[in-house]
């Protein structure tokens, strides 16, 4: 007999496991990158408490990427040897008066912030950028899709 799991408890388990994945990722880095990713994660949740943590792009060669979403992907939190990278899914559409974006500047959609060891990041500006990304996602969700016009029948 199969055991049924309530949807609420299943989603709570998934959320907990994603959160645990990010916790473990921060812990296993054990250096400035882990501390930076932890601070970035905390700041993201301060900027928008409704942010959902996800784990995407899991492969045999990769444990996956931490993704922060609200109404769609807001940003990712990737770690590399010399950088912690925050990639904003719709970054090209965001105003960045503080000039935080410093990577992936040639793309038509994404923009990224590369944080190197010792970098000072304008935390207030980063929170504003996160909030703007969420607002952009939610704005896109509220627009009803236009209905296609009915085809006119040919008189022939």
PDB file of C-alpha atoms in Angstrom:
ATOM      1  CA  UNK A   1       0.000   0.000   0.000  1.00  0.00           C
ATOM      2  CA  UNK A   2       1.376   3.412  -1.007  1.00  0.00           C
ATOM      3  CA  UNK A   3       1.702   6.027   1.651  1.00  0.00           C
ATOM      4  CA  UNK A   4       0.133   9.346   0.711  1.00  0.00           C
ATOM      5  CA  UNK A   5       1.852  12.559   1.641  1.00  0.00           C
ATOM      6  CA  UNK A   6      -0.099  15.761   2.063  1.00  0.00           C
ATOM      7  CA  UNK A   7       0.875  18.401  -0.464  1.00  0.00           C
ATOM      8  CA  UNK A   8       1.594  20.911   2.298  1.00  0.00           C
ATOM      9  CA  UNK A   9       4.001  18.609   4.078  1.00  0.00           C
ATOM     10  CA  UNK A  10       5.649  17.595   0.802  1.00  0.00           C
ATOM     11  CA  UNK A  11       6.255  21.219  -0.161  1.00  0.00           C
ATOM     12  CA  UNK A  12       7.497  21.956   3.359  1.00  0.00           C
ATOM     13  CA  UNK A  13       9.953  19.070   2.966  1.00  0.00           C
ATOM     14  CA  UNK A  14      11.133  20.388  -0.407  1.00  0.00           C
ATOM     15  CA  UNK A  15      11.573  23.891   1.034  1.00  0.00           C
ATOM     16  CA  UNK A  16      13.456  22.505   4.030  1.00  0.00           C
ATOM     17  CA  UNK A  17      15.708  20.397   1.812  1.00  0.00           C
ATOM     18  CA  UNK A  18      16.496  23.362  -0.467  1.00  0.00           C
ATOM     19  CA  UNK A  19      17.228  25.514   2.559  1.00  0.00           C
ATOM     20  CA  UNK A  20      19.418  22.734   3.954  1.00  0.00           C
ATOM     21  CA  UNK A  21      21.197  22.470   0.587  1.00  0.00           C
ATOM     22  CA  UNK A  22      22.075  26.176   0.695  1.00  0.00           C
ATOM     23  CA  UNK A  23      23.106  25.907   4.364  1.00  0.00           C
ATOM     24  CA  UNK A  24      25.373  22.991   3.478  1.00  0.00           C
ATOM     25  CA  UNK A  25      26.802  24.811   0.462  1.00  0.00           C
ATOM     26  CA  UNK A  26      27.708  27.804   2.655  1.00  0.00           C
ATOM     27  CA  UNK A  27      29.221  25.519   5.303  1.00  0.00           C
ATOM     28  CA  UNK A  28      31.262  23.408   2.868  1.00  0.00           C
ATOM     29  CA  UNK A  29      32.833  26.473   1.253  1.00  0.00           C
ATOM     30  CA  UNK A  30      34.219  27.437   4.662  1.00  0.00           C
ATOM     31  CA  UNK A  31      35.908  30.596   3.454  1.00  0.00           C
ATOM     32  CA  UNK A  32      35.050  34.153   2.413  1.00  0.00           C
ATOM     33  CA  UNK A  33      32.796  32.804  -0.369  1.00  0.00           C
ATOM     34  CA  UNK A  34      30.596  30.944   2.123  1.00  0.00           C
ATOM     35  CA  UNK A  35      30.372  33.984   4.379  1.00  0.00           C
ATOM     36  CA  UNK A  36      29.561  36.215   1.412  1.00  0.00           C
ATOM     37  CA  UNK A  37      26.894  33.856   0.067  1.00  0.00           C
ATOM     38  CA  UNK A  38      25.387  33.695   3.557  1.00  0.00           C
ATOM     39  CA  UNK A  39      25.289  37.503   3.814  1.00  0.00           C
ATOM     40  CA  UNK A  40      23.810  37.804   0.326  1.00  0.00           C
ATOM     41  CA  UNK A  41      21.139  35.237   1.200  1.00  0.00           C
ATOM     42  CA  UNK A  42      20.275  37.090   4.404  1.00  0.00           C
ATOM     43  CA  UNK A  43      20.078  40.396   2.548  1.00  0.00           C
ATOM     44  CA  UNK A  44      17.792  38.900  -0.116  1.00  0.00           C
ATOM     45  CA  UNK A  45      15.350  37.748   2.576  1.00  0.00           C
ATOM     46  CA  UNK A  46      15.525  41.137   4.309  1.00  0.00           C
ATOM     47  CA  UNK A  47      14.703  42.873   1.024  1.00  0.00           C
ATOM     48  CA  UNK A  48      11.731  40.573   0.406  1.00  0.00           C
ATOM     49  CA  UNK A  49      10.575  38.123   3.093  1.00  0.00           C
ATOM     50  CA  UNK A  50       8.413  36.328   0.498  1.00  0.00           C
ATOM     51  CA  UNK A  51      11.444  35.196  -1.519  1.00  0.00           C
ATOM     52  CA  UNK A  52      11.444  31.445  -2.126  1.00  0.00           C
ATOM     53  CA  UNK A  53      14.686  29.492  -2.220  1.00  0.00           C
ATOM     54  CA  UNK A  54      15.016  26.939  -4.988  1.00  0.00           C
ATOM     55  CA  UNK A  55      17.667  24.584  -6.279  1.00  0.00           C
ATOM     56  CA  UNK A  56      17.939  24.426 -10.057  1.00  0.00           C
ATOM     57  CA  UNK A  57      20.160  22.968 -12.734  1.00  0.00           C
ATOM     58  CA  UNK A  58      21.210  19.857 -10.806  1.00  0.00           C
ATOM     59  CA  UNK A  59      23.424  17.540 -12.869  1.00  0.00           C
ATOM     60  CA  UNK A  60      25.717  14.616 -12.230  1.00  0.00           C
ATOM     61  CA  UNK A  61      28.632  17.041 -12.296  1.00  0.00           C
ATOM     62  CA  UNK A  62      26.922  19.826 -10.316  1.00  0.00           C
ATOM     63  CA  UNK A  63      24.929  19.787  -7.073  1.00  0.00           C
ATOM     64  CA  UNK A  64      22.778  22.622  -8.422  1.00  0.00           C
ATOM     65  CA  UNK A  65      22.539  26.367  -8.080  1.00  0.00           C
ATOM     66  CA  UNK A  66      20.799  28.312  -5.305  1.00  0.00           C
ATOM     67  CA  UNK A  67      17.999  30.345  -6.878  1.00  0.00           C
ATOM     68  CA  UNK A  68      15.903  33.042  -5.210  1.00  0.00           C
ATOM     69  CA  UNK A  69      12.418  33.546  -6.667  1.00  0.00           C
ATOM     70  CA  UNK A  70       9.284  35.600  -6.207  1.00  0.00           C
ATOM     71  CA  UNK A  71       6.938  35.656  -9.179  1.00  0.00           C
ATOM     72  CA  UNK A  72       9.810  34.171 -11.203  1.00  0.00           C
ATOM     73  CA  UNK A  73      13.550  34.028 -10.775  1.00  0.00           C
ATOM     74  CA  UNK A  74      14.925  37.124  -9.057  1.00  0.00           C
ATOM     75  CA  UNK A  75      18.574  36.058  -8.906  1.00  0.00           C
ATOM     76  CA  UNK A  76      20.948  33.164  -8.415  1.00  0.00           C
ATOM     77  CA  UNK A  77      23.739  32.820  -5.866  1.00  0.00           C
ATOM     78  CA  UNK A  78      26.649  31.087  -7.553  1.00  0.00           C
ATOM     79  CA  UNK A  79      30.124  30.543  -6.149  1.00  0.00           C
ATOM     80  CA  UNK A  80      33.312  30.172  -8.130  1.00  0.00           C
ATOM     81  CA  UNK A  81      36.967  29.996  -7.162  1.00  0.00           C
ATOM     82  CA  UNK A  82      37.478  33.773  -7.019  1.00  0.00           C
ATOM     83  CA  UNK A  83      33.972  35.228  -7.001  1.00  0.00           C
ATOM     84  CA  UNK A  84      30.456  35.026  -5.618  1.00  0.00           C
ATOM     85  CA  UNK A  85      28.118  35.862  -8.481  1.00  0.00           C
ATOM     86  CA  UNK A  86      24.568  37.161  -8.192  1.00  0.00           C
ATOM     87  CA  UNK A  87      22.916  36.825 -11.588  1.00  0.00           C
ATOM     88  CA  UNK A  88      19.638  38.710 -11.992  1.00  0.00           C
ATOM     89  CA  UNK A  89      17.363  36.951 -14.486  1.00  0.00           C
ATOM     90  CA  UNK A  90      15.897  40.208 -15.839  1.00  0.00           C
ATOM     91  CA  UNK A  91      18.775  42.465 -14.876  1.00  0.00           C
ATOM     92  CA  UNK A  92      18.972  44.275 -18.211  1.00  0.00           C
ATOM     93  CA  UNK A  93      15.471  45.647 -17.581  1.00  0.00           C
ATOM     94  CA  UNK A  94      16.388  47.031 -14.136  1.00  0.00           C
ATOM     95  CA  UNK A  95      17.643  50.502 -13.388  1.00  0.00           C
ATOM     96  CA  UNK A  96      20.986  50.366 -11.603  1.00  0.00           C
ATOM     97  CA  UNK A  97      21.789  53.935 -10.519  1.00  0.00           C
ATOM     98  CA  UNK A  98      24.448  52.738  -8.055  1.00  0.00           C
ATOM     99  CA  UNK A  99      26.292  50.750 -10.724  1.00  0.00           C
ATOM    100  CA  UNK A 100      26.192  47.423  -8.891  1.00  0.00           C
ATOM    101  CA  UNK A 101      26.089  45.357 -12.078  1.00  0.00           C
ATOM    102  CA  UNK A 102      29.657  44.630 -13.122  1.00  0.00           C
ATOM    103  CA  UNK A 103      29.341  41.400 -15.112  1.00  0.00           C
ATOM    104  CA  UNK A 104      27.339  40.017 -18.052  1.00  0.00           C
ATOM    105  CA  UNK A 105      26.791  43.577 -19.221  1.00  0.00           C
ATOM    106  CA  UNK A 106      26.563  42.728 -22.919  1.00  0.00           C
ATOM    107  CA  UNK A 107      23.542  40.433 -22.656  1.00  0.00           C
ATOM    108  CA  UNK A 108      20.025  41.441 -23.585  1.00  0.00           C
ATOM    109  CA  UNK A 109      18.364  39.920 -20.518  1.00  0.00           C
ATOM    110  CA  UNK A 110      20.629  39.029 -17.582  1.00  0.00           C
ATOM    111  CA  UNK A 111      23.023  41.133 -15.554  1.00  0.00           C
ATOM    112  CA  UNK A 112      25.298  40.006 -12.745  1.00  0.00           C
ATOM    113  CA  UNK A 113      27.178  41.304  -9.755  1.00  0.00           C
ATOM    114  CA  UNK A 114      30.557  39.690  -9.171  1.00  0.00           C
ATOM    115  CA  UNK A 115      31.673  40.005  -5.559  1.00  0.00           C
ATOM    116  CA  UNK A 116      35.378  39.395  -4.995  1.00  0.00           C
ATOM    117  CA  UNK A 117      37.093  38.844  -1.668  1.00  0.00           C
ATOM    118  CA  UNK A 118      37.292  42.135   0.214  1.00  0.00           C
ATOM    119  CA  UNK A 119      34.758  43.963  -1.991  1.00  0.00           C
ATOM    120  CA  UNK A 120      32.457  46.415  -0.261  1.00  0.00           C
ATOM    121  CA  UNK A 121      28.898  46.218  -1.597  1.00  0.00           C
ATOM    122  CA  UNK A 122      26.353  49.016  -1.160  1.00  0.00           C
ATOM    123  CA  UNK A 123      23.810  46.992   0.841  1.00  0.00           C
ATOM    124  CA  UNK A 124      21.004  49.556   0.577  1.00  0.00           C
ATOM    125  CA  UNK A 125      21.424  49.717  -3.212  1.00  0.00           C
ATOM    126  CA  UNK A 126      21.467  45.914  -3.426  1.00  0.00           C
ATOM    127  CA  UNK A 127      18.217  45.678  -1.439  1.00  0.00           C
ATOM    128  CA  UNK A 128      16.661  48.240  -3.786  1.00  0.00           C
ATOM    129  CA  UNK A 129      17.805  46.199  -6.792  1.00  0.00           C
ATOM    130  CA  UNK A 130      16.305  43.012  -5.336  1.00  0.00           C
ATOM    131  CA  UNK A 131      13.004  44.788  -4.638  1.00  0.00           C
ATOM    132  CA  UNK A 132      12.976  46.189  -8.177  1.00  0.00           C
ATOM    133  CA  UNK A 133      13.558  42.695  -9.609  1.00  0.00           C
ATOM    134  CA  UNK A 134      10.645  41.315  -7.577  1.00  0.00           C
ATOM    135  CA  UNK A 135       8.409  44.206  -8.670  1.00  0.00           C
ATOM    136  CA  UNK A 136       9.338  43.549 -12.302  1.00  0.00           C
ATOM    137  CA  UNK A 137       8.470  39.865 -11.931  1.00  0.00           C
ATOM    138  CA  UNK A 138       5.137  40.643 -10.288  1.00  0.00           C
ATOM    139  CA  UNK A 139       4.307  43.331 -12.848  1.00  0.00           C
ATOM    140  CA  UNK A 140       4.758  40.766 -15.602  1.00  0.00           C
ATOM    141  CA  UNK A 141       2.451  38.333 -13.795  1.00  0.00           C
ATOM    142  CA  UNK A 142      -0.411  40.805 -13.436  1.00  0.00           C
ATOM    143  CA  UNK A 143      -0.798  41.575 -17.128  1.00  0.00           C
ATOM    144  CA  UNK A 144      -3.543  39.523 -18.743  1.00  0.00           C
ATOM    145  CA  UNK A 145      -2.436  37.943 -21.992  1.00  0.00           C
ATOM    146  CA  UNK A 146      -4.140  39.468 -24.994  1.00  0.00           C
ATOM    147  CA  UNK A 147      -6.697  37.221 -26.601  1.00  0.00           C
ATOM    148  CA  UNK A 148      -6.031  36.381 -30.218  1.00  0.00           C
ATOM    149  CA  UNK A 149      -8.353  38.111 -32.644  1.00  0.00           C
ATOM    150  CA  UNK A 150     -10.885  35.776 -34.245  1.00  0.00           C
ATOM    151  CA  UNK A 151     -10.154  34.939 -37.838  1.00  0.00           C
ATOM    152  CA  UNK A 152     -12.502  36.372 -40.326  1.00  0.00           C
ATOM    153  CA  UNK A 153     -14.042  33.939 -42.712  1.00  0.00           C
ATOM    154  CA  UNK A 154     -13.352  34.504 -46.324  1.00  0.00           C
ATOM    155  CA  UNK A 155     -16.439  35.418 -48.352  1.00  0.00           C
ATOM    156  CA  UNK A 156     -15.383  32.906 -51.020  1.00  0.00           C
TER     157      UNK A 156
END
